[in-house]
Short mmCIF file of N, CA, C and O in Angstrom, two decimals:
data_model
loop_
_atom_site.label_atom_id
_atom_site.label_comp_id
_atom_site.label_asym_id
_atom_site.label_seq_id
_atom_site.Cartn_x
_atom_site.Cartn_y
_atom_site.Cartn_z
N UNK K 26 0.86 -1.27 -0.01
CA UNK K 26 0.00 -0.11 -0.01
C UNK K 26 0.93 1.23 0.03
O UNK K 26 1.83 1.40 0.74
N UNK K 27 0.53 2.36 -0.95
CA UNK K 27 1.30 3.32 -1.02
C UNK K 27 0.93 4.35 0.09
O UNK K 27 -0.25 4.44 0.55
N UNK K 28 1.82 5.25 0.59
CA UNK K 28 1.48 6.21 1.56
C UNK K 28 0.59 7.25 0.94
O UNK K 28 0.66 7.48 -0.29
N UNK K 29 -0.26 7.85 1.70
CA UNK K 29 -1.20 8.84 1.24
C UNK K 29 -0.33 10.05 0.77
O UNK K 29 0.44 10.58 1.47
N UNK K 30 -0.73 10.61 -0.43
CA UNK K 30 -0.07 11.75 -0.97
C UNK K 30 -0.70 13.00 -0.50
O UNK K 30 -1.92 13.12 -0.57
N UNK K 31 0.18 13.92 -0.01
CA UNK K 31 -0.40 15.20 0.44
C UNK K 31 0.00 16.34 -0.64
O UNK K 31 1.20 16.31 -0.94
N UNK K 32 -0.90 16.96 -1.20
CA UNK K 32 -0.74 18.03 -2.28
C UNK K 32 -1.14 19.37 -1.69
O UNK K 32 -2.22 19.59 -1.30
N UNK K 33 -0.19 20.30 -1.81
CA UNK K 33 -0.51 21.75 -1.54
C UNK K 33 -1.11 22.42 -2.67
O UNK K 33 -0.55 22.34 -3.84
N UNK K 34 -2.16 23.09 -2.37
CA UNK K 34 -2.85 23.81 -3.46
C UNK K 34 -3.07 25.28 -3.15
O UNK K 34 -2.82 25.66 -1.96
N UNK K 35 -3.35 26.17 -4.17
CA UNK K 35 -3.51 27.51 -3.93
C UNK K 35 -4.92 28.01 -4.17
O UNK K 35 -5.17 29.27 -4.22
N UNK K 36 -5.87 27.09 -4.42
CA UNK K 36 -7.28 27.47 -4.53
C UNK K 36 -8.12 26.61 -3.55
O UNK K 36 -7.75 25.56 -3.13
N UNK K 37 -9.27 27.07 -3.22
CA UNK K 37 -10.21 26.33 -2.39
C UNK K 37 -10.98 25.18 -3.05
O UNK K 37 -11.55 24.42 -2.42
N UNK K 38 -10.92 25.27 -4.39
CA UNK K 38 -11.58 24.09 -5.14
C UNK K 38 -10.45 23.52 -5.97
O UNK K 38 -9.63 24.00 -6.61
N UNK K 39 -10.40 22.18 -5.93
CA UNK K 39 -9.38 21.37 -6.61
C UNK K 39 -10.02 20.24 -7.48
O UNK K 39 -11.08 19.82 -7.03
N UNK K 40 -9.39 19.84 -8.46
CA UNK K 40 -9.86 18.81 -9.30
C UNK K 40 -8.89 17.58 -9.03
O UNK K 40 -7.63 17.78 -9.03
N UNK K 41 -9.33 16.38 -8.93
CA UNK K 41 -8.50 15.20 -8.72
C UNK K 41 -9.05 14.11 -9.75
O UNK K 41 -10.19 13.72 -9.79
N UNK K 42 -8.08 13.48 -10.43
CA UNK K 42 -8.28 12.44 -11.37
C UNK K 42 -7.46 11.08 -10.91
O UNK K 42 -7.40 10.19 -11.76
N UNK K 43 -6.86 11.20 -9.70
CA UNK K 43 -5.98 10.10 -9.22
C UNK K 43 -4.70 9.97 -9.96
O UNK K 43 -4.02 8.93 -9.81
N UNK K 44 -4.32 10.88 -10.71
CA UNK K 44 -3.09 10.91 -11.39
C UNK K 44 -3.26 10.66 -12.92
O UNK K 44 -2.25 10.52 -13.68
N UNK K 45 -4.43 10.31 -13.33
CA UNK K 45 -4.67 10.13 -14.86
C UNK K 45 -4.23 8.72 -15.21
O UNK K 45 -3.78 7.96 -14.35
N UNK K 46 -4.38 8.53 -16.49
CA UNK K 46 -4.01 7.22 -17.03
C UNK K 46 -4.87 6.03 -16.61
O UNK K 46 -5.91 6.26 -15.92
N UNK K 47 -4.38 4.86 -16.83
CA UNK K 47 -5.17 3.68 -16.50
C UNK K 47 -5.35 3.56 -15.00
O UNK K 47 -6.32 2.86 -14.48
N UNK K 48 -4.51 4.10 -14.21
CA UNK K 48 -4.59 3.91 -12.75
C UNK K 48 -5.39 5.10 -12.16
O UNK K 48 -5.61 5.00 -10.84
N UNK K 49 -5.91 5.98 -12.93
CA UNK K 49 -6.76 7.10 -12.27
C UNK K 49 -8.17 6.70 -12.09
O UNK K 49 -8.50 5.63 -11.99
N UNK K 50 -8.96 7.76 -11.81
CA UNK K 50 -10.33 7.70 -11.51
C UNK K 50 -11.10 8.79 -12.15
O UNK K 50 -10.47 9.67 -12.73
N UNK K 51 -12.41 8.75 -12.15
CA UNK K 51 -13.14 9.83 -12.80
C UNK K 51 -12.82 11.18 -12.09
O UNK K 51 -12.54 11.26 -10.89
N UNK K 52 -12.82 12.16 -12.89
CA UNK K 52 -12.41 13.59 -12.35
C UNK K 52 -13.48 14.02 -11.40
O UNK K 52 -14.63 14.00 -11.77
N UNK K 53 -13.11 14.50 -10.24
CA UNK K 53 -13.94 14.99 -9.25
C UNK K 53 -13.40 16.35 -8.84
O UNK K 53 -12.21 16.56 -8.81
N UNK K 54 -14.43 17.17 -8.46
CA UNK K 54 -13.93 18.56 -7.91
C UNK K 54 -14.28 18.49 -6.41
O UNK K 54 -15.39 18.20 -6.06
N UNK K 55 -13.21 18.98 -5.61
CA UNK K 55 -13.39 19.04 -4.20
C UNK K 55 -13.22 20.38 -3.71
O UNK K 55 -12.49 21.14 -4.18
N UNK K 56 -13.96 20.64 -2.68
CA UNK K 56 -13.89 22.02 -1.99
C UNK K 56 -13.13 21.78 -0.69
O UNK K 56 -13.51 21.03 0.20
N UNK K 57 -12.13 22.60 -0.37
CA UNK K 57 -11.39 22.57 0.87
C UNK K 57 -12.37 23.09 1.94
O UNK K 57 -13.25 23.98 1.74
N UNK K 58 -12.26 22.51 3.08
CA UNK K 58 -13.12 22.84 4.32
C UNK K 58 -12.90 24.32 4.75
O UNK K 58 -11.66 24.83 4.59
N UNK K 59 -13.75 25.01 5.27
CA UNK K 59 -13.63 26.33 5.74
C UNK K 59 -12.79 26.34 6.89
O UNK K 59 -11.96 27.28 7.05
N UNK K 60 -12.81 25.32 7.74
CA UNK K 60 -11.89 25.25 8.89
C UNK K 60 -10.79 24.32 8.58
O UNK K 60 -11.09 23.13 8.13
N UNK K 61 -9.56 24.71 8.60
CA UNK K 61 -8.47 23.84 8.40
C UNK K 61 -8.05 23.82 6.88
O UNK K 61 -6.88 23.38 6.59
N UNK K 62 -8.84 24.32 5.95
CA UNK K 62 -8.51 24.36 4.55
C UNK K 62 -7.89 23.06 4.05
O UNK K 62 -6.76 23.09 3.64
N UNK K 63 -8.59 22.01 4.18
CA UNK K 63 -8.14 20.72 3.59
C UNK K 63 -9.27 19.85 3.22
O UNK K 63 -10.42 20.02 3.68
N UNK K 64 -8.97 18.78 2.41
CA UNK K 64 -9.99 17.88 1.98
C UNK K 64 -9.36 16.62 1.56
O UNK K 64 -8.06 16.63 1.41
N UNK K 65 -10.07 15.51 1.33
CA UNK K 65 -9.50 14.28 0.98
C UNK K 65 -10.27 13.75 -0.17
O UNK K 65 -11.53 13.79 -0.14
N UNK K 66 -9.63 13.16 -1.23
CA UNK K 66 -10.35 12.60 -2.35
C UNK K 66 -11.10 11.24 -1.93
O UNK K 66 -10.41 10.42 -1.25
N UNK K 67 -12.35 11.09 -2.23
CA UNK K 67 -13.03 9.83 -1.83
C UNK K 67 -12.67 8.69 -2.57
O UNK K 67 -12.77 7.54 -2.20
N UNK K 68 -11.93 8.94 -3.81
CA UNK K 68 -11.52 7.76 -4.59
C UNK K 68 -10.19 7.25 -4.26
O UNK K 68 -9.91 6.08 -4.00
N UNK K 69 -9.21 8.29 -4.17
CA UNK K 69 -7.76 7.85 -3.97
C UNK K 69 -7.16 8.22 -2.69
O UNK K 69 -5.94 7.93 -2.40
N UNK K 70 -7.93 8.86 -1.85
CA UNK K 70 -7.45 9.32 -0.51
C UNK K 70 -6.24 10.48 -0.62
O UNK K 70 -5.70 10.65 0.42
N UNK K 71 -6.06 11.02 -1.79
CA UNK K 71 -5.09 12.04 -1.80
C UNK K 71 -5.56 13.19 -0.85
O UNK K 71 -6.81 13.42 -0.77
N UNK K 72 -4.65 13.74 -0.13
CA UNK K 72 -5.05 14.71 0.88
C UNK K 72 -4.60 16.04 0.29
O UNK K 72 -3.47 16.22 -0.03
N UNK K 73 -5.43 17.05 0.20
CA UNK K 73 -5.20 18.31 -0.44
C UNK K 73 -5.24 19.35 0.68
O UNK K 73 -6.20 19.37 1.56
N UNK K 74 -4.15 20.26 0.85
CA UNK K 74 -4.19 21.27 1.86
C UNK K 74 -3.91 22.59 1.18
O UNK K 74 -3.15 22.62 0.26
N UNK K 75 -4.41 23.64 1.80
CA UNK K 75 -4.12 24.98 1.22
C UNK K 75 -2.69 25.35 1.56
O UNK K 75 -2.22 25.35 2.69
N UNK K 76 -1.98 25.83 0.47
CA UNK K 76 -0.55 26.16 0.74
C UNK K 76 -0.49 27.50 1.61
O UNK K 76 -1.28 28.42 1.44
N UNK K 77 0.35 27.52 2.46
CA UNK K 77 0.51 28.62 3.42
C UNK K 77 0.85 29.98 2.63
O UNK K 77 1.63 29.95 1.72
N UNK K 78 0.06 30.91 2.98
CA UNK K 78 0.13 32.28 2.33
C UNK K 78 -0.66 32.36 1.00
O UNK K 78 -0.57 33.38 0.33
N UNK K 79 -1.39 31.28 0.58
CA UNK K 79 -2.13 31.31 -0.65
C UNK K 79 -3.30 32.32 -0.55
O UNK K 79 -3.90 32.43 0.41
N UNK K 80 -3.44 33.09 -1.65
CA UNK K 80 -4.71 34.03 -1.62
C UNK K 80 -5.80 33.29 -2.05
O UNK K 80 -5.93 32.81 -3.16
N UNK K 81 -6.83 33.21 -1.24
CA UNK K 81 -8.01 32.35 -1.57
C UNK K 81 -9.16 33.16 -2.23
O UNK K 81 -10.14 32.61 -2.71
N UNK K 82 -9.10 34.50 -2.28
CA UNK K 82 -10.12 35.22 -2.93
C UNK K 82 -11.28 35.63 -2.00
O UNK K 82 -12.23 36.18 -2.47
N UNK K 83 -11.12 35.11 -0.77
CA UNK K 83 -12.22 35.59 0.02
C UNK K 83 -12.13 36.95 0.53
O UNK K 83 -11.09 37.54 0.57
N UNK K 84 -13.24 37.66 0.66
CA UNK K 84 -13.23 39.13 1.04
C UNK K 84 -13.07 39.30 2.47
O UNK K 84 -14.02 39.08 3.24
N UNK K 85 -11.94 39.77 2.88
CA UNK K 85 -11.67 39.99 4.29
C UNK K 85 -11.46 41.44 4.65
O UNK K 85 -11.04 41.82 5.70
N UNK K 86 -12.00 42.32 3.61
CA UNK K 86 -11.76 43.73 3.96
C UNK K 86 -12.88 44.39 4.62
O UNK K 86 -13.93 44.21 4.67
#
């Protein structure tokens, strides 16, 4: 069993296809949680986290 891959992203919505090719899965779009800014793919268990310092486009002014 391979270790779970953690991927840093710069947006709150990410697409995952399991790496594509014959070993991939259908493309799914995932939204990072409001708290913790992370999510996990239900197909391949890749763990997506918001990169530190990423601009999310939320209005904080």
